[in-house]
Coordinates of C-alpha atoms in Angstrom, one line a residue:
Chain A
X3 CA -57.0 -27.2 119.3
X4 CA -58.5 -25.6 122.4
X5 CA -56.8 -22.8 124.4
X6 CA -56.8 -25.2 127.3
X7 CA -55.0 -28.0 125.6
X8 CA -51.5 -29.0 126.7
X9 CA -50.1 -28.3 123.2
X10 CA -51.2 -24.7 123.5
X11 CA -49.3 -24.3 126.8
X12 CA -45.9 -25.3 125.5
X13 CA -43.5 -22.4 126.2
X14 CA -42.0 -20.5 123.3
X15 CA -38.4 -19.4 123.2
X16 CA -37.8 -16.6 125.6
X17 CA -40.3 -17.6 128.2
X18 CA -39.0 -17.3 131.7
X19 CA -39.5 -20.2 134.0
X20 CA -39.9 -17.7 136.9
X21 CA -43.4 -17.0 135.5
X22 CA -44.6 -20.5 136.5
X23 CA -44.4 -20.1 140.3
X24 CA -46.7 -17.1 140.4
X25 CA -49.1 -19.1 138.1
X26 CA -49.0 -21.9 140.6
X27 CA -49.5 -19.5 143.5
X28 CA -52.6 -18.1 141.8
X29 CA -54.1 -21.5 142.3
X30 CA -52.8 -22.4 145.7
X31 CA -53.4 -19.1 147.4
X32 CA -57.1 -19.5 146.4
X33 CA -57.6 -23.1 147.5
X34 CA -55.7 -22.4 150.7
X35 CA -58.9 -20.6 151.8
X36 CA -60.0 -24.1 153.0
X37 CA -57.9 -23.6 156.1
X38 CA -59.8 -20.5 156.9
X39 CA -63.3 -21.9 156.4
X40 CA -63.9 -21.9 160.2
X41 CA -64.4 -18.1 160.2
X42 CA -67.8 -18.8 158.6
X43 CA -68.8 -21.4 161.2
X44 CA -70.1 -19.0 163.9
X45 CA -71.9 -16.6 161.6
X46 CA -73.6 -19.6 159.9
X47 CA -75.0 -20.7 163.3
X48 CA -76.9 -17.3 163.4
X49 CA -78.4 -17.0 159.9
X50 CA -81.9 -16.9 161.3
X51 CA -81.4 -15.5 164.8
X52 CA -78.8 -12.9 163.5
X53 CA -77.5 -11.8 166.9
X54 CA -77.6 -15.3 168.4
X55 CA -78.7 -18.8 167.4
X56 CA -82.4 -19.3 167.0
X57 CA -84.4 -22.6 166.8
X58 CA -83.9 -23.9 163.3
X59 CA -80.4 -22.4 163.0
X60 CA -77.6 -24.8 162.0
X61 CA -75.4 -26.3 164.8
X62 CA -71.6 -26.2 164.8
X63 CA -71.5 -30.0 164.6
X64 CA -73.6 -29.9 161.4
X65 CA -71.4 -27.2 160.0
X66 CA -68.2 -29.1 160.8
X67 CA -69.1 -31.7 158.2
X68 CA -68.6 -29.1 155.4
X69 CA -64.9 -29.0 155.9
X70 CA -64.7 -32.8 156.4
X71 CA -66.5 -33.5 153.2
X72 CA -64.3 -31.0 151.3
X73 CA -61.1 -32.8 152.7
X74 CA -62.5 -36.2 151.8
X75 CA -63.2 -35.0 148.2
X76 CA -59.8 -33.4 148.0
X77 CA -58.1 -36.7 148.6
X78 CA -60.5 -38.7 146.4
X79 CA -60.4 -36.2 143.4
X80 CA -56.6 -35.9 143.6
X81 CA -56.3 -39.7 143.4
X82 CA -59.0 -40.1 140.7
X83 CA -58.1 -37.2 138.4
X84 CA -54.3 -37.3 138.8
X85 CA -53.7 -39.0 135.5
X86 CA -56.1 -36.7 133.7
X87 CA -54.4 -33.7 135.2
X88 CA -51.0 -35.1 134.1
X89 CA -52.1 -35.9 130.5
X90 CA -54.5 -33.0 130.0
X91 CA -51.9 -30.4 131.1
X92 CA -51.9 -27.8 133.8
X93 CA -54.0 -25.1 132.1
X94 CA -57.0 -27.4 131.6
X95 CA -56.6 -28.6 135.2
X96 CA -56.3 -25.2 136.7
X97 CA -59.2 -23.9 134.6
X98 CA -61.4 -26.8 135.8
X99 CA -60.3 -26.5 139.4
X100 CA -61.1 -22.8 139.4
X101 CA -64.5 -23.5 137.9
X102 CA -65.3 -26.2 140.5
X103 CA -64.0 -24.1 143.4
X104 CA -66.1 -21.0 142.4
X105 CA -69.2 -23.1 141.6
X106 CA -68.8 -24.5 145.1
X107 CA -69.0 -21.0 146.6
X108 CA -72.0 -20.0 144.4
X109 CA -73.9 -23.2 145.3
X110 CA -73.0 -22.5 149.0
X111 CA -74.3 -18.9 148.7
X112 CA -77.6 -20.3 147.4
X113 CA -77.6 -22.8 150.3
X114 CA -77.1 -20.0 152.8
X115 CA -79.7 -17.8 151.1
X116 CA -82.4 -20.5 151.0
X117 CA -81.1 -22.0 154.3
X118 CA -80.5 -25.5 152.8
X119 CA -77.5 -27.0 154.5
X120 CA -77.3 -29.9 152.0
X121 CA -76.6 -27.4 149.2
X122 CA -73.5 -26.3 151.1
X123 CA -72.4 -29.9 151.6
X124 CA -72.7 -30.4 147.8
X125 CA -71.3 -27.0 147.0
X126 CA -68.3 -26.3 149.2
X127 CA -67.9 -29.9 150.3
X128 CA -68.2 -31.9 147.0
X129 CA -67.7 -29.4 144.2
X130 CA -65.2 -27.3 146.2
X131 CA -63.4 -30.5 147.4
X132 CA -63.0 -31.6 143.8
X133 CA -61.6 -28.1 143.0
X134 CA -59.2 -28.5 145.9
X135 CA -57.9 -31.8 144.8
X136 CA -57.4 -31.0 141.1
X137 CA -56.1 -27.5 142.0
X138 CA -53.6 -28.8 144.5
X139 CA -51.9 -31.2 142.2
X140 CA -52.3 -29.3 138.9
X141 CA -49.1 -27.1 139.0
X142 CA -46.9 -29.6 140.9
X143 CA -45.4 -31.7 138.1
X144 CA -45.2 -28.6 135.8
X145 CA -43.0 -26.9 138.4
X146 CA -40.8 -30.0 138.8
X147 CA -40.3 -30.1 135.0
X148 CA -39.3 -26.4 134.9
X149 CA -37.0 -26.7 137.9
X150 CA -35.1 -30.0 137.5
X151 CA -32.2 -28.3 139.3
X152 CA -34.3 -27.2 142.4
X153 CA -37.5 -29.3 142.4
X154 CA -38.0 -29.0 146.2
X155 CA -37.8 -25.2 146.1
X156 CA -40.2 -25.0 143.2
X157 CA -42.9 -27.1 144.7
X158 CA -42.2 -25.6 148.1
X159 CA -43.1 -22.2 146.7
X160 CA -46.5 -23.4 145.4
X161 CA -47.4 -25.5 148.4
X162 CA -46.4 -22.5 150.6
X163 CA -49.2 -20.7 148.9
X164 CA -51.7 -23.3 150.1
X165 CA -50.6 -22.4 153.7
X166 CA -50.6 -18.7 152.9
X167 CA -54.1 -18.7 151.3
X168 CA -55.7 -18.8 154.8
X169 CA -53.9 -15.6 155.8
X170 CA -55.6 -13.8 153.0
X171 CA -59.0 -15.5 153.2
X172 CA -59.4 -15.1 156.9
X173 CA -59.2 -11.3 157.4
X174 CA -60.8 -10.8 153.9
X175 CA -63.8 -12.9 154.8
X176 CA -64.2 -11.1 158.2
X177 CA -64.0 -7.8 156.5
X178 CA -66.5 -8.8 153.7
X179 CA -69.0 -10.1 156.2
X180 CA -68.8 -6.9 158.2
X181 CA -69.4 -4.9 154.9
X182 CA -72.4 -7.0 153.8
X183 CA -74.0 -7.5 157.2
X184 CA -77.1 -5.5 158.2
X185 CA -79.2 -5.6 161.4
X186 CA -81.4 -8.2 159.7
X187 CA -78.8 -10.1 157.7
X188 CA -75.4 -11.8 158.4
X189 CA -73.8 -11.3 155.0
X190 CA -72.4 -14.8 154.5
X191 CA -74.0 -15.4 151.1
X192 CA -72.7 -12.2 149.6
X193 CA -69.2 -13.0 151.0
X194 CA -69.3 -16.4 149.4
X195 CA -70.3 -14.9 146.0
X196 CA -67.5 -12.2 146.3
X197 CA -64.9 -14.7 147.2
X198 CA -66.0 -17.0 144.4
X199 CA -65.6 -14.2 141.9
X200 CA -62.2 -13.2 143.2
X201 CA -61.0 -16.8 143.1
X202 CA -62.3 -17.4 139.6
X203 CA -60.2 -14.4 138.4
X204 CA -57.1 -15.5 140.2
X205 CA -57.3 -19.2 139.1
X206 CA -58.0 -18.4 135.5
X207 CA -55.2 -15.8 135.4
X208 CA -52.9 -18.5 136.7
X209 CA -54.2 -20.9 134.1
X210 CA -53.5 -18.3 131.4
X211 CA -49.9 -17.7 132.6
X212 CA -48.9 -21.3 133.1
X213 CA -46.7 -23.0 130.5
X214 CA -45.1 -26.4 130.2
X215 CA -41.5 -26.7 129.0
X216 CA -40.8 -28.1 125.5
X217 CA -39.7 -31.7 125.4
X218 CA -36.1 -32.3 126.6
X219 CA -35.8 -28.7 127.8
X220 CA -33.2 -28.0 130.5
X221 CA -32.3 -24.8 132.3
X222 CA -29.4 -22.9 131.0
X223 CA -26.1 -24.0 132.6
X224 CA -27.7 -27.1 134.2
X225 CA -26.4 -30.5 133.3
X226 CA -28.2 -33.5 134.7
X227 CA -26.0 -35.9 136.7
X228 CA -24.4 -38.4 134.2
X229 CA -24.5 -41.2 136.7
X230 CA -27.8 -41.9 138.4
X231 CA -27.7 -41.1 142.1
X232 CA -28.8 -43.9 144.5
X233 CA -32.1 -42.4 145.5
X234 CA -32.8 -40.2 142.4
X235 CA -34.0 -42.2 139.4
X236 CA -33.5 -41.2 135.8
X237 CA -36.4 -43.5 134.8
X238 CA -40.2 -43.1 134.9
X239 CA -42.7 -45.3 136.5
X240 CA -46.2 -45.5 135.1
X241 CA -48.8 -44.1 137.4
X242 CA -50.6 -47.3 138.3
X243 CA -47.4 -49.3 138.5
X244 CA -46.2 -47.0 141.2
X245 CA -49.0 -48.4 143.4
X246 CA -47.4 -51.9 143.1
X247 CA -44.1 -50.7 144.6
X248 CA -43.3 -50.8 148.4
X249 CA -41.8 -47.3 148.0
X250 CA -45.2 -45.7 147.2
X251 CA -46.7 -47.2 150.4
X252 CA -43.7 -46.4 152.5
X253 CA -43.9 -42.8 151.4
X254 CA -47.7 -42.9 152.0
X255 CA -47.0 -43.9 155.6
X256 CA -44.2 -41.3 155.9
X257 CA -46.6 -38.6 154.9
X258 CA -49.5 -39.9 156.8
X259 CA -47.6 -40.2 160.1
X260 CA -45.9 -36.8 159.7
X261 CA -49.2 -35.1 159.0
X262 CA -51.0 -37.0 161.8
X263 CA -48.5 -35.7 164.3
X264 CA -49.1 -32.1 163.2
X265 CA -52.7 -31.9 162.2
X266 CA -54.1 -32.8 165.6
X267 CA -52.0 -30.1 167.3
X268 CA -53.0 -27.6 164.6
X269 CA -56.7 -28.0 165.4
X270 CA -56.3 -27.9 169.1
X271 CA -53.5 -25.3 169.5
X272 CA -55.6 -22.6 171.1
X273 CA -57.3 -24.9 173.7
X274 CA -54.1 -26.8 174.4
X275 CA -52.0 -23.7 175.1
X276 CA -54.6 -22.3 177.5
X277 CA -55.1 -25.7 179.3
X278 CA -51.4 -26.4 179.7
X279 CA -50.7 -22.9 181.0
X280 CA -53.8 -21.9 182.9
X281 CA -53.7 -18.2 183.9
X282 CA -50.5 -17.6 181.8
X283 CA -52.0 -17.9 178.3
X284 CA -55.1 -15.9 177.8
X285 CA -57.7 -16.3 175.0
X286 CA -56.1 -13.4 173.1
X287 CA -52.6 -14.8 173.5
X288 CA -53.8 -18.2 172.4
X289 CA -55.2 -16.6 169.2
X290 CA -51.7 -15.1 168.7
X291 CA -50.2 -18.6 169.2
X292 CA -52.5 -20.0 166.5
X293 CA -51.5 -17.2 164.1
X294 CA -47.8 -17.8 164.9
X295 CA -47.9 -21.6 164.2
X296 CA -49.9 -21.0 161.0
X297 CA -47.1 -18.7 159.9
X298 CA -44.5 -21.3 160.6
X299 CA -46.7 -23.9 158.8
X300 CA -46.4 -21.7 155.7
X301 CA -42.7 -20.8 156.0
X302 CA -41.8 -24.4 156.8
X303 CA -43.2 -25.4 153.4
X304 CA -40.7 -23.3 151.6
X305 CA -37.8 -23.7 154.0
X306 CA -37.8 -27.5 154.3
X307 CA -38.6 -28.2 150.6
X308 CA -35.7 -25.9 149.6
X309 CA -33.4 -27.5 152.1
X310 CA -34.3 -30.9 150.7
X311 CA -32.6 -29.9 147.4
X312 CA -29.3 -29.7 149.3
X313 CA -29.6 -32.5 151.9
X314 CA -31.9 -34.9 150.0
X315 CA -35.5 -35.9 150.6
X316 CA -34.8 -38.9 152.8
X317 CA -32.5 -36.9 155.1
X318 CA -35.1 -34.2 155.3
X319 CA -37.7 -36.6 156.5
X320 CA -35.1 -38.1 158.9
X321 CA -34.8 -34.5 160.3
X322 CA -38.6 -34.3 160.7
X323 CA -38.9 -37.6 162.5
X324 CA -35.9 -37.2 164.8
X325 CA -36.4 -33.5 165.8
X326 CA -40.2 -34.1 166.0
X327 CA -39.8 -37.0 168.4
X328 CA -37.5 -35.0 170.7
X329 CA -39.8 -32.0 170.7
X330 CA -42.9 -34.0 171.3
X331 CA -41.2 -35.7 174.3
X332 CA -40.1 -32.2 175.5
X333 CA -43.7 -30.6 175.4
X334 CA -45.0 -32.2 178.6
X335 CA -41.9 -30.9 180.4
X336 CA -42.6 -27.4 179.2
X337 CA -46.0 -27.7 180.8
X338 CA -44.5 -29.0 184.1
X339 CA -41.9 -26.2 184.2
X340 CA -44.4 -23.5 183.1
X341 CA -42.1 -22.4 180.2
X342 CA -44.4 -20.8 177.7
X343 CA -41.5 -19.7 175.5
X344 CA -40.1 -23.3 175.2
X345 CA -43.7 -24.6 174.5
X346 CA -44.1 -22.1 171.7
X347 CA -40.6 -22.9 170.3
X348 CA -41.4 -26.6 170.3
X349 CA -44.6 -26.2 168.4
X350 CA -43.5 -23.6 165.8
X351 CA -40.7 -26.1 164.8
X352 CA -43.1 -29.1 164.9
X353 CA -45.6 -27.2 162.7
X354 CA -42.9 -26.0 160.3
X355 CA -42.0 -29.7 159.8
X356 CA -45.7 -30.6 159.3
X357 CA -45.8 -28.0 156.4
X358 CA -42.4 -29.2 155.2
X359 CA -43.8 -32.7 154.9
X360 CA -46.4 -31.6 152.4
X361 CA -44.0 -29.6 150.3
X362 CA -41.1 -32.0 150.2
X363 CA -43.1 -35.1 149.2
X364 CA -43.7 -34.2 145.5
X365 CA -39.9 -34.0 145.0
X366 CA -39.5 -37.2 146.9
X367 CA -41.9 -38.9 144.5
X368 CA -40.1 -37.4 141.6
X369 CA -36.8 -38.8 142.9
X370 CA -38.4 -42.3 143.2
X371 CA -40.7 -42.5 140.2
X372 CA -39.5 -39.9 137.7
X373 CA -41.1 -36.8 136.4
X374 CA -43.6 -38.1 133.8
X375 CA -46.4 -39.2 136.2
X376 CA -45.3 -37.4 139.3
X377 CA -48.5 -35.3 139.5
X378 CA -50.8 -38.3 139.2
X379 CA -48.8 -40.3 141.7
X380 CA -48.8 -37.3 144.1
X381 CA -52.6 -37.1 143.7
X382 CA -52.9 -40.7 144.8
X383 CA -50.5 -40.1 147.7
X384 CA -52.8 -37.3 149.0
X385 CA -55.2 -40.0 150.3
X386 CA -52.6 -40.2 153.2
X387 CA -53.6 -36.6 154.0
X388 CA -57.3 -37.5 154.2
X389 CA -56.4 -40.5 156.5
X390 CA -54.3 -38.3 158.7
X391 CA -57.1 -35.7 158.8
X392 CA -59.2 -38.3 160.6
X393 CA -56.5 -40.0 162.6
X394 CA -54.8 -36.9 164.1
X395 CA -57.7 -35.1 165.6
X396 CA -59.3 -38.4 166.8
X397 CA -56.0 -39.3 168.6
X398 CA -55.5 -36.0 170.3
X399 CA -59.2 -35.4 171.3
X400 CA -60.2 -38.8 172.5
X401 CA -57.0 -39.6 174.4
X402 CA -57.3 -36.2 176.2
X403 CA -60.9 -36.9 177.0
X404 CA -60.1 -40.3 178.3
X405 CA -57.3 -38.9 180.5
X406 CA -59.5 -36.2 182.0
X407 CA -62.3 -38.7 182.6
X408 CA -59.8 -40.8 184.6
X409 CA -58.9 -37.9 186.9
X410 CA -55.8 -36.5 185.1
X411 CA -55.6 -32.7 185.6
X412 CA -56.4 -30.6 182.5
X413 CA -52.9 -29.2 182.4
X414 CA -51.5 -32.7 182.0
X415 CA -54.3 -34.0 179.7
X416 CA -52.2 -33.8 176.6
X417 CA -49.0 -35.6 178.0
X418 CA -49.9 -39.1 176.9
X419 CA -50.9 -37.8 173.5
X420 CA -47.6 -36.1 173.0
X421 CA -45.8 -39.4 173.8
X422 CA -48.0 -41.2 171.3
X423 CA -47.3 -38.6 168.7
X424 CA -43.5 -39.1 169.4
X425 CA -44.1 -42.9 169.0
X426 CA -45.9 -42.3 165.6
X427 CA -42.8 -40.3 164.4
X428 CA -40.6 -43.2 165.4
X429 CA -42.7 -45.5 163.2
X430 CA -42.4 -42.8 160.4
X431 CA -38.6 -42.9 160.9
X432 CA -38.5 -46.6 160.3
X433 CA -40.7 -46.4 157.2
X434 CA -38.4 -43.7 155.8
X435 CA -35.3 -45.8 156.6
X436 CA -36.8 -48.7 154.6
X437 CA -37.2 -46.7 151.4
X438 CA -34.9 -48.0 148.7
X439 CA -34.7 -47.2 145.0
X440 CA -37.6 -48.6 142.9
X441 CA -36.7 -51.9 141.2
X442 CA -36.0 -51.6 137.5
X443 CA -38.9 -54.0 136.6
X444 CA -41.3 -51.1 137.4
X445 CA -39.5 -48.7 135.1
X446 CA -41.3 -47.7 131.8
X447 CA -39.6 -49.0 128.8
X448 CA -38.8 -47.0 125.6
X449 CA -41.5 -49.1 123.8
X450 CA -44.1 -48.3 126.5
X451 CA -46.8 -46.2 124.8
X452 CA -49.0 -45.7 127.8
X453 CA -49.9 -42.0 128.1
X454 CA -47.4 -41.1 125.3
X455 CA -50.0 -39.4 123.1
X456 CA -50.7 -36.8 125.7
X457 CA -47.3 -36.3 127.3
X458 CA -44.8 -36.8 124.5
X459 CA -45.9 -33.6 122.7
X460 CA -44.7 -31.5 125.6
Chain B
X20 CA -34.6 -21.8 125.1
X21 CA -33.3 -19.9 128.1
X22 CA -34.6 -19.7 131.6
X23 CA -33.5 -16.1 131.7
X24 CA -35.6 -13.1 131.1
X25 CA -35.4 -12.4 127.3
X26 CA -37.8 -12.0 124.4
X27 CA -41.1 -13.5 125.5
X28 CA -41.0 -12.6 129.2
X29 CA -40.2 -9.0 130.1
X30 CA -39.1 -7.8 133.5
X31 CA -42.4 -5.9 133.7
X32 CA -44.4 -9.2 133.1
X33 CA -42.4 -10.8 135.9
X34 CA -42.9 -7.9 138.3
X35 CA -46.7 -7.9 137.5
X36 CA -47.0 -11.7 138.0
X37 CA -45.1 -11.8 141.2
X38 CA -46.8 -8.6 142.5
X39 CA -50.2 -10.1 141.7
X40 CA -49.6 -13.0 144.1
X41 CA -47.0 -11.4 146.4
X42 CA -49.0 -8.3 147.5
X43 CA -52.0 -10.2 148.8
X44 CA -49.7 -12.8 150.5
X45 CA -47.6 -10.1 152.2
X46 CA -50.8 -8.3 153.3
X47 CA -52.1 -11.6 154.8
X48 CA -48.8 -12.4 156.5
X49 CA -48.7 -8.9 158.1
X50 CA -52.3 -9.3 159.4
X51 CA -51.3 -12.6 160.9
X52 CA -48.1 -11.3 162.4
X53 CA -50.0 -8.4 164.1
X54 CA -52.4 -10.9 165.6
X55 CA -49.5 -13.2 166.6
X56 CA -47.8 -10.3 168.5
X57 CA -50.6 -10.5 171.0
X58 CA -49.0 -13.7 172.4
X59 CA -46.0 -11.6 173.6
X60 CA -48.1 -8.7 175.1

């Protein structure tokens, strides 16, 4: 039996479940670096010219594909390897994710060193993207099993780490590049190698710490509700059967629409704040605004997911869609009245709910489909993130460009987009309202042996 | 099996595990906060 096998990760008596969130954070803090990848974009356009771009240097548009490929492979690998992650256990998954993530950095370093962009596409984009997908879902179902009394809070802690990873990676990468740079060298390759080594240590330490609870384990003092609650099932749905339910697709749209509304703003926050308040918001202040909304993105992940344990998942998403709609409608008025404070307040709340959407969804899936395959089902649901990653920026950028091309002043260029985002949230509200308990014909029977060999032991 | 801290998991292990992830996270948050303050200057 290998050290990585699920059987070797079953907790022994006396193991504290509070060791599992730091193990999950070891993974999510590392892969959260993806949100900070843009700090490398500008230095990588000057690898040959050093002080400025020279002929033959890579263009920003070419570099933009690295992140897009990584996001695409995040969704694809989470969907494809979800069942393997669920049945193989969290240690094997975290170990593999750490290996892929680090290999991505090493291959990218070679790409930078030899100035071969395709190596970075394959390294950070494909390998790193696979590491992202497997790493993102690997601790989720384990946390839900350890915290049946507070599943939202538990997954919120881990997914908060994904938002927080960028806070560490961004200043660390800038500092490392400054350390490694010379008058004839930018220092990106060395920074990639250093980050890769740090991330390998962190993810493998997380993989070593992580444990799964023994079968039928329950926290001390916790008694599961005797009667099933309306929207919290006590049954399990097999991973591929979940795809046949309307509930899966309704939650898919709930996540996709919630993310679409936030992701476009997240990418355009700096430009939007400056264009809506010309002369009032400077470049430096706009950078501060970006930092502030990133912070609320992280905090919202913990706050809303924890809140969902008290008010329920469906009500939490109702909050997102109702408050979000009102705030998006309010944003153009903040521009018209020149109220920067109100503008900032609107967006920090919107972004907190964007983050909250990510962290609340695993517990929503657990309520609908049970705990056995929640990790794998969550993996398949993350394709909604990939779709929103395309839809959100396209909506916000192209509608703004269309508006400006038709003579709308820059300060009002985002107004229509804000109303469209509000409209998307109304559709999300309807999807959420349509969610009902999964029909019992989809529930796994006691005689159902699918996946039993791997999961019944733990 | 208990969820509380006994036997297998000592308080020291818990502090080390949380410190291992908590210290870098707090450092990153403070860095971001100091940048975010520029919005109000």
